[in-house]
Amino acid sequence: MRLRDALATVPAYVPGQPPPQPEGLIPYKLSSNENPYPPLPGVLRAIEKAAGEVHRYPDASNRALIEAIAASLALPPDMIAVGPGSSGVLTQLVTALAGAGDEIVFAWRSFEMYPIMAGLAGATGVRVPLDADGRHQLDAMRAAITDRTRMLVLCTPNNPTGPAIHAGELTAFLDAVPASLPVIVDEAYAEFNRDPQAPDMLALLARYPNIVLCRTFSKAYGLAGLRVGYAIAHPVLAEAVRRTCAPFSVSIVAQAAAIASLAAADELTERVAALVAERERVIAALGAQGWQLPQTQANFVWFPLGERTGEFVRACEAQALAVRPFAGEGVRVTIGEVEANDRLIALAGRLAPTTTG
Ligand SMILES: *Cc1c(COP(=O)(O)O)cnc(C)c1O
């Protein structure tokens, strides 16, 4: 049997681990940036109703879902394409844009799917280091463009460090990048972003048709288990994302749940606001303990621990908290249930790098 060489070189995706279970403590999973809230009753009802139809294939054109997303954004449906999670949409974009010998430029460290997607396509992932504050260095990313570059990927807020890209730096970047080069903006955490300097992405999309926005129902909308994401782009790029989607890959249940979630946007927005308030509470407590962390705009915090990564992870495990370590670099911890966040604050206080008091 002969597998493509690309498979041997592609790193495996590391999913967030389930929590350890020390006795007497309720375990919490803070390792995958999931939403701690279960589905809303109305969304559950839509899921149950759709479950009764699964002997049929879903609508391959995802028409009702695309129309619902388009209406929620006040955009025409031909600017929307969906896929099985935004990881699916990102993979569709790579299929549409890059192949063997091509280059895909992204920041590093960022979402670990990017090198996997590039590698599976036989393309070269060009990693441009983040700065010391965990932010994209957009000038360096522009300088990394060669005549082999087929797409760039920006992640804002950035997973796993948290900061959002600012309007001024982004427009300067877009002005300098060739207008024919697609710039993918992965906005998996857009709904959590409260940075006053964040750009209005839809306004930018109207001005720069090479932008592709990728969004997901997995994080703020709490549908990670159902796999729905979407792209917002110029109709030519949106059509490319539709054509590279494996047929029927967004299930009947997923389509129904996403449509019901859009209809419940007000309730879901309240949940997101509560999570943002929890994030700010956690950040303030960690700051008071002496932690100097990147300014997160997502539903997680990043501890740049370097050599102390293992020690921190063991302390989390002893408290029945699953977190996401990156060996030798740091730990990403999702903002979860209030009790879980309290436990994080308590253990971080014992491990704080400096004592201020
Ligand atoms: C979670 C995440 C996604 C995608 O998640 P899906 O569940 O595939 O929609 C995409 N990008 C980033 C940066 C993420 O953190």
Coordinates of C-alpha atoms and ligand atoms in Angstrom, one line a residue:
M1 CA 0.0 0.0 0.0
R2 CA 1.3 3.4 -0.8
L3 CA 0.2 6.5 1.2
R4 CA 1.0 10.0 0.0
D5 CA 4.3 11.2 1.5
A6 CA 2.4 14.2 2.9
L7 CA 0.8 12.0 5.5
A8 CA 4.0 11.0 7.1
T9 CA 5.0 14.7 7.7
V10 CA 1.7 16.0 8.9
P11 CA 1.4 16.4 12.7
A12 CA -1.7 14.7 14.3
Y13 CA -4.4 17.0 15.7
V14 CA -4.3 16.9 19.5
P15 CA -7.9 17.2 20.8
G16 CA -8.5 18.6 24.3
Q17 CA -8.4 15.9 26.9
P18 CA -11.2 14.9 29.2
P19 CA -10.7 16.0 32.8
P20 CA -8.9 13.8 35.4
Q21 CA -11.2 12.6 38.2
P22 CA -9.6 13.0 41.6
E23 CA -11.9 11.9 44.4
G24 CA -14.4 14.4 45.8
L25 CA -14.1 17.0 43.0
I26 CA -16.5 17.6 40.1
P27 CA -14.3 17.4 37.0
Y28 CA -14.3 20.2 34.4
K29 CA -13.1 20.2 30.8
L30 CA -11.3 23.5 30.1
S31 CA -9.2 22.1 27.2
S32 CA -11.2 22.6 24.0
N33 CA -12.7 26.1 24.3
E34 CA -16.2 24.7 24.4
N35 CA -19.2 26.6 25.7
P36 CA -20.1 25.4 29.2
Y37 CA -23.9 26.0 28.6
P38 CA -25.9 23.1 27.2
P39 CA -28.2 23.6 24.2
L40 CA -31.1 26.0 24.7
P41 CA -34.5 24.2 25.0
G42 CA -35.6 25.6 21.6
V43 CA -32.5 24.4 19.9
L44 CA -32.9 20.9 21.5
R45 CA -36.4 20.7 20.2
A46 CA -35.2 21.5 16.7
I47 CA -32.5 18.8 17.1
E48 CA -35.1 16.3 18.2
K49 CA -37.4 17.1 15.3
A50 CA -34.6 16.8 12.8
A51 CA -33.5 13.5 14.3
G52 CA -36.8 12.1 13.1
E53 CA -35.7 12.8 9.5
V54 CA -32.3 11.2 9.4
H55 CA -33.3 8.4 7.1
R56 CA -33.1 11.1 4.4
Y57 CA -30.0 12.9 3.1
P58 CA -29.7 16.5 4.2
D59 CA -30.2 19.3 1.7
A60 CA -26.8 19.3 -0.1
S61 CA -27.1 23.0 -1.0
N62 CA -27.7 23.9 2.7
R63 CA -30.1 26.5 1.3
A64 CA -32.2 27.2 4.4
L65 CA -29.1 27.5 6.6
I66 CA -27.3 29.7 4.1
E67 CA -30.3 32.0 3.8
A68 CA -30.6 32.2 7.6
I69 CA -27.0 33.1 8.0
A70 CA -27.2 35.7 5.2
A71 CA -30.3 37.3 6.7
S72 CA -28.6 37.5 10.1
L73 CA -25.7 39.4 8.5
A74 CA -27.8 41.4 6.0
L75 CA -25.8 40.0 3.2
P76 CA -26.8 38.2 0.0
P77 CA -26.8 34.4 0.2
D78 CA -24.2 34.1 -2.6
M79 CA -21.6 35.5 -0.1
I80 CA -22.1 32.6 2.3
A81 CA -20.8 29.0 2.2
V82 CA -21.0 26.4 4.9
G83 CA -19.1 23.3 5.9
P84 CA -18.7 20.8 8.7
G85 CA -17.2 23.2 11.3
S86 CA -15.0 26.1 10.4
S87 CA -12.2 23.5 10.3
G88 CA -14.1 22.0 7.4
V89 CA -14.5 25.4 5.8
L90 CA -10.8 26.1 6.2
T91 CA -9.9 22.7 4.6
Q92 CA -12.3 23.5 1.7
L93 CA -10.5 26.8 1.2
V94 CA -7.1 25.1 1.1
T95 CA -8.5 22.6 -1.4
A96 CA -9.7 25.5 -3.5
L97 CA -6.6 27.6 -3.3
A98 CA -3.4 25.6 -2.6
G99 CA -1.7 22.4 -3.7
A100 CA 1.7 20.8 -3.9
G101 CA 4.6 23.3 -3.9
D102 CA 2.4 26.2 -2.9
E103 CA 2.8 28.2 0.3
I104 CA 0.3 29.2 3.0
V105 CA 1.4 31.9 5.4
F106 CA 0.0 31.9 9.0
A107 CA 1.1 33.1 12.4
W108 CA 2.7 30.8 14.9
R109 CA 1.7 29.7 17.5
S110 CA -1.9 29.8 16.2
F111 CA -4.6 27.2 15.5
E112 CA -3.0 23.8 15.2
M113 CA -5.2 22.9 12.2
Y114 CA -3.3 25.3 9.9
P115 CA -0.1 23.2 9.5
I116 CA -2.2 20.1 9.2
M117 CA -4.3 21.5 6.5
A118 CA -1.3 22.8 4.6
G119 CA 0.6 19.5 5.0
L120 CA -2.3 17.4 3.8
A121 CA -2.6 19.5 0.7
G122 CA 1.1 19.0 0.0
A123 CA 1.6 22.8 0.5
T124 CA 4.2 24.4 2.7
G125 CA 3.0 26.1 5.9
V126 CA 5.1 29.3 6.4
R127 CA 5.0 30.1 10.1
V128 CA 5.5 33.7 11.1
P129 CA 6.2 34.1 14.8
L130 CA 3.9 36.0 17.1
D131 CA 5.4 38.9 19.0
A132 CA 6.2 38.6 22.8
D133 CA 2.6 39.7 23.6
G134 CA 1.1 36.8 21.6
R135 CA 0.0 39.1 18.7
H136 CA 0.3 38.7 15.0
Q137 CA 3.3 40.5 13.4
L138 CA 1.5 41.6 10.2
D139 CA 4.5 43.3 8.7
A140 CA 6.5 40.1 9.0
M141 CA 3.6 38.2 7.5
R142 CA 3.4 40.5 4.5
A143 CA 7.2 40.1 4.1
A144 CA 6.8 36.3 4.1
I145 CA 4.7 36.5 0.9
T146 CA 6.5 35.0 -2.2
D147 CA 5.3 34.2 -5.7
R148 CA 4.4 30.8 -4.4
T149 CA 2.0 32.1 -1.7
R150 CA -1.6 31.2 -2.4
M151 CA -3.3 32.3 0.8
L152 CA -2.7 33.8 4.2
V153 CA -4.5 32.9 7.4
L154 CA -5.0 35.4 10.2
C155 CA -6.6 34.2 13.5
T156 CA -8.4 36.9 15.5
P157 CA -8.7 36.6 18.4
N158 CA -5.7 34.3 18.2
N159 CA -6.0 30.7 19.5
P160 CA -4.2 30.0 21.8
T161 CA -2.8 33.4 22.9
G162 CA -6.0 35.4 22.8
P163 CA -5.3 38.9 21.4
A164 CA -7.3 40.4 18.6
I165 CA -5.9 42.2 15.5
H166 CA -6.5 45.9 15.5
A167 CA -8.2 47.9 12.7
G168 CA -5.3 50.1 11.9
E169 CA -2.7 47.4 11.5
L170 CA -5.1 45.2 9.5
T171 CA -6.0 47.9 6.9
A172 CA -2.3 48.8 6.5
F173 CA -1.7 45.1 5.9
L174 CA -4.5 44.7 3.5
D175 CA -3.4 47.8 1.6
A176 CA 0.1 46.2 1.2
V177 CA -1.0 42.7 0.3
P178 CA -1.7 41.9 -3.5
A179 CA -5.4 42.4 -4.0
S180 CA -5.5 39.0 -5.8
L181 CA -4.2 37.1 -2.7
P182 CA -6.9 35.6 -0.5
V183 CA -6.6 36.6 3.2
I184 CA -8.5 34.2 5.4
V185 CA -9.6 35.7 8.7
D186 CA -10.4 32.9 11.2
E187 CA -12.9 34.5 13.5
A188 CA -13.9 31.4 15.6
Y189 CA -14.0 33.6 18.7
A190 CA -15.4 36.8 17.1
E191 CA -18.5 36.9 19.4
F192 CA -16.3 37.2 22.5
N193 CA -14.2 40.0 21.1
R194 CA -14.7 43.3 23.0
D195 CA -11.5 45.0 21.9
P196 CA -12.5 48.6 21.0
Q197 CA -9.7 48.7 18.4
A198 CA -11.1 45.6 16.6
P199 CA -12.1 46.3 13.0
D200 CA -15.6 46.0 11.5
M201 CA -14.8 43.0 9.4
L202 CA -18.0 43.1 7.3
A203 CA -17.1 46.7 6.3
L204 CA -13.6 45.6 5.5
L205 CA -14.9 42.8 3.4
A206 CA -16.9 45.3 1.3
R207 CA -13.6 47.2 0.7
Y208 CA -11.2 44.3 0.2
P209 CA -12.9 41.4 -1.8
N210 CA -9.9 39.1 -1.2
I211 CA -10.9 38.7 2.5
V212 CA -12.6 35.5 3.6
L213 CA -14.2 35.5 7.0
C214 CA -14.5 32.0 8.7
R215 CA -16.9 31.7 11.6
T216 CA -18.4 28.8 13.5
F217 CA -21.3 27.6 15.6
S218 CA -19.0 25.6 17.8
K219 CA -17.8 28.2 20.3
A220 CA -20.2 31.1 21.1
Y221 CA -23.2 29.2 19.8
G222 CA -22.3 26.0 21.7
L223 CA -22.8 23.5 18.9
A224 CA -19.3 22.0 18.8
G225 CA -20.7 18.4 18.7
L226 CA -22.7 19.1 15.6
R227 CA -20.0 20.6 13.2
V228 CA -21.3 23.7 11.5
G229 CA -19.1 26.6 10.3
Y230 CA -19.3 29.1 7.5
A231 CA -17.4 31.4 5.3
I232 CA -18.4 35.0 4.4
A233 CA -16.7 36.1 1.2
H234 CA -16.9 37.5 -2.3
P235 CA -19.3 35.3 -4.3
V236 CA -16.5 33.8 -6.4
L237 CA -14.6 32.7 -3.3
A238 CA -17.9 31.6 -1.5
E239 CA -18.7 29.5 -4.6
A240 CA -15.2 27.9 -4.4
V241 CA -15.9 26.9 -0.8
R242 CA -19.2 25.4 -1.8
R243 CA -17.7 23.4 -4.6
T244 CA -15.0 21.9 -2.4
C245 CA -17.4 20.8 0.3
A246 CA -17.8 17.0 0.6
P247 CA -21.5 16.4 -0.4
F248 CA -24.0 16.2 2.5
S249 CA -21.2 16.9 5.1
V250 CA -23.4 19.2 7.2
S251 CA -26.1 16.9 8.6
I252 CA -29.9 17.5 8.8
V253 CA -29.5 17.8 12.6
A254 CA -26.7 20.3 12.3
Q255 CA -28.5 22.5 9.8
A256 CA -31.6 22.5 11.9
A257 CA -29.7 23.3 15.1
A258 CA -27.8 26.2 13.5
I259 CA -31.0 27.7 12.1
A260 CA -32.7 27.4 15.5
S261 CA -29.6 29.0 17.1
L262 CA -29.7 32.0 14.8
A263 CA -33.4 32.4 15.8
A264 CA -32.3 32.4 19.4
A265 CA -29.5 34.9 18.9
D266 CA -30.7 37.1 21.8
E267 CA -30.5 34.4 24.4
L268 CA -27.2 33.1 23.1
T269 CA -25.8 36.7 23.1
E270 CA -26.7 36.9 26.8
R271 CA -24.7 33.7 27.5
V272 CA -21.7 35.1 25.6
A273 CA -21.9 38.3 27.7
A274 CA -21.9 36.2 30.8
L275 CA -18.8 34.3 29.6
V276 CA -17.1 37.6 28.8
A277 CA -17.9 38.9 32.3
E278 CA -16.4 35.7 33.7
R279 CA -13.3 36.2 31.5
E280 CA -12.9 39.7 32.9
R281 CA -13.3 38.4 36.4
V282 CA -10.7 35.7 35.9
I283 CA -8.2 38.1 34.2
A284 CA -8.6 40.7 37.0
A285 CA -7.9 38.0 39.7
L286 CA -4.9 36.6 37.8
G287 CA -3.6 40.1 37.3
A288 CA -3.8 40.8 41.0
Q289 CA -1.8 37.7 41.6
G290 CA 1.0 39.0 39.5
W291 CA 0.4 37.2 36.2
Q292 CA 1.2 39.1 33.1
L293 CA -0.8 37.4 30.4
P294 CA -1.5 38.3 26.8
Q295 CA -4.7 40.4 26.4
T296 CA -7.3 37.7 25.6
Q297 CA -10.4 38.6 23.6
A298 CA -11.6 35.0 23.4
N299 CA -13.2 32.4 25.8
F300 CA -9.8 31.3 27.1
V301 CA -6.6 32.6 28.7
W302 CA -3.1 31.7 27.8
F303 CA -0.3 31.2 30.4
P304 CA 3.1 31.6 28.7
L305 CA 4.8 29.3 31.2
G306 CA 7.7 27.9 29.2
E307 CA 9.5 25.3 31.3
R308 CA 6.8 25.5 34.1
T309 CA 4.1 24.2 31.7
G310 CA 4.2 20.7 33.2
E311 CA 4.0 21.9 36.8
F312 CA 1.0 24.1 36.0
V313 CA -0.8 21.2 34.2
R314 CA -0.3 18.9 37.2
A315 CA -1.7 21.5 39.5
C316 CA -4.8 21.7 37.3
E317 CA -5.1 17.9 37.1
A318 CA -5.0 17.8 40.9
Q319 CA -8.0 20.1 40.9
A320 CA -9.8 18.0 38.3
L321 CA -9.4 20.6 35.6
A322 CA -8.5 19.4 32.1
V323 CA -6.4 22.2 30.3
R324 CA -4.6 22.3 27.0
P325 CA -0.8 22.3 27.4
F326 CA 1.7 23.1 24.6
A327 CA 4.9 21.4 25.9
G328 CA 7.6 23.9 26.8
E329 CA 5.4 26.9 25.7
G330 CA 2.4 27.3 27.9
V331 CA -1.1 26.3 28.8
R332 CA -4.4 27.4 27.3
V333 CA -7.4 27.3 29.7
T334 CA -11.0 27.8 28.6
I335 CA -13.3 30.1 30.6
G336 CA -15.9 27.6 31.9
E337 CA -18.3 27.2 34.7
V338 CA -17.9 29.6 37.6
E339 CA -16.7 26.9 40.0
A340 CA -14.1 25.8 37.4
N341 CA -12.9 29.3 37.0
D342 CA -12.7 29.8 40.8
R343 CA -10.6 26.6 41.0
L344 CA -8.3 28.0 38.3
I345 CA -7.9 31.3 40.1
A346 CA -7.1 29.5 43.4
L347 CA -4.4 27.2 41.9
A348 CA -2.9 30.0 39.8
G349 CA -2.5 32.1 43.0
R350 CA -0.3 29.4 44.4
L351 CA 1.8 29.3 41.2
A352 CA 2.0 33.0 40.5
P353 CA 5.4 34.1 39.2
T354 CA 5.8 37.1 41.4
T355 CA 4.3 38.1 44.7
T356 CA 3.1 41.7 44.7
G357 CA 2.0 41.9 48.3
Ligands
LIG1 C1 -12.3 26.0 17.4 C2 -11.7 26.7 16.3 C3 -12.1 26.5 15.0 C4 -13.1 25.6 14.5 O1 -13.9 24.9 15.1 P1 -15.0 24.1 14.4 O2 -15.5 23.3 15.5 O3 -14.3 23.2 13.3 O4 -15.9 25.1 13.7 C5 -11.5 27.3 14.0 N1 -10.5 28.1 14.3 C6 -10.1 28.3 15.5 C7 -9.0 29.2 15.7 C8 -10.6 27.6 16.5 O5 -10.1 27.7 17.8

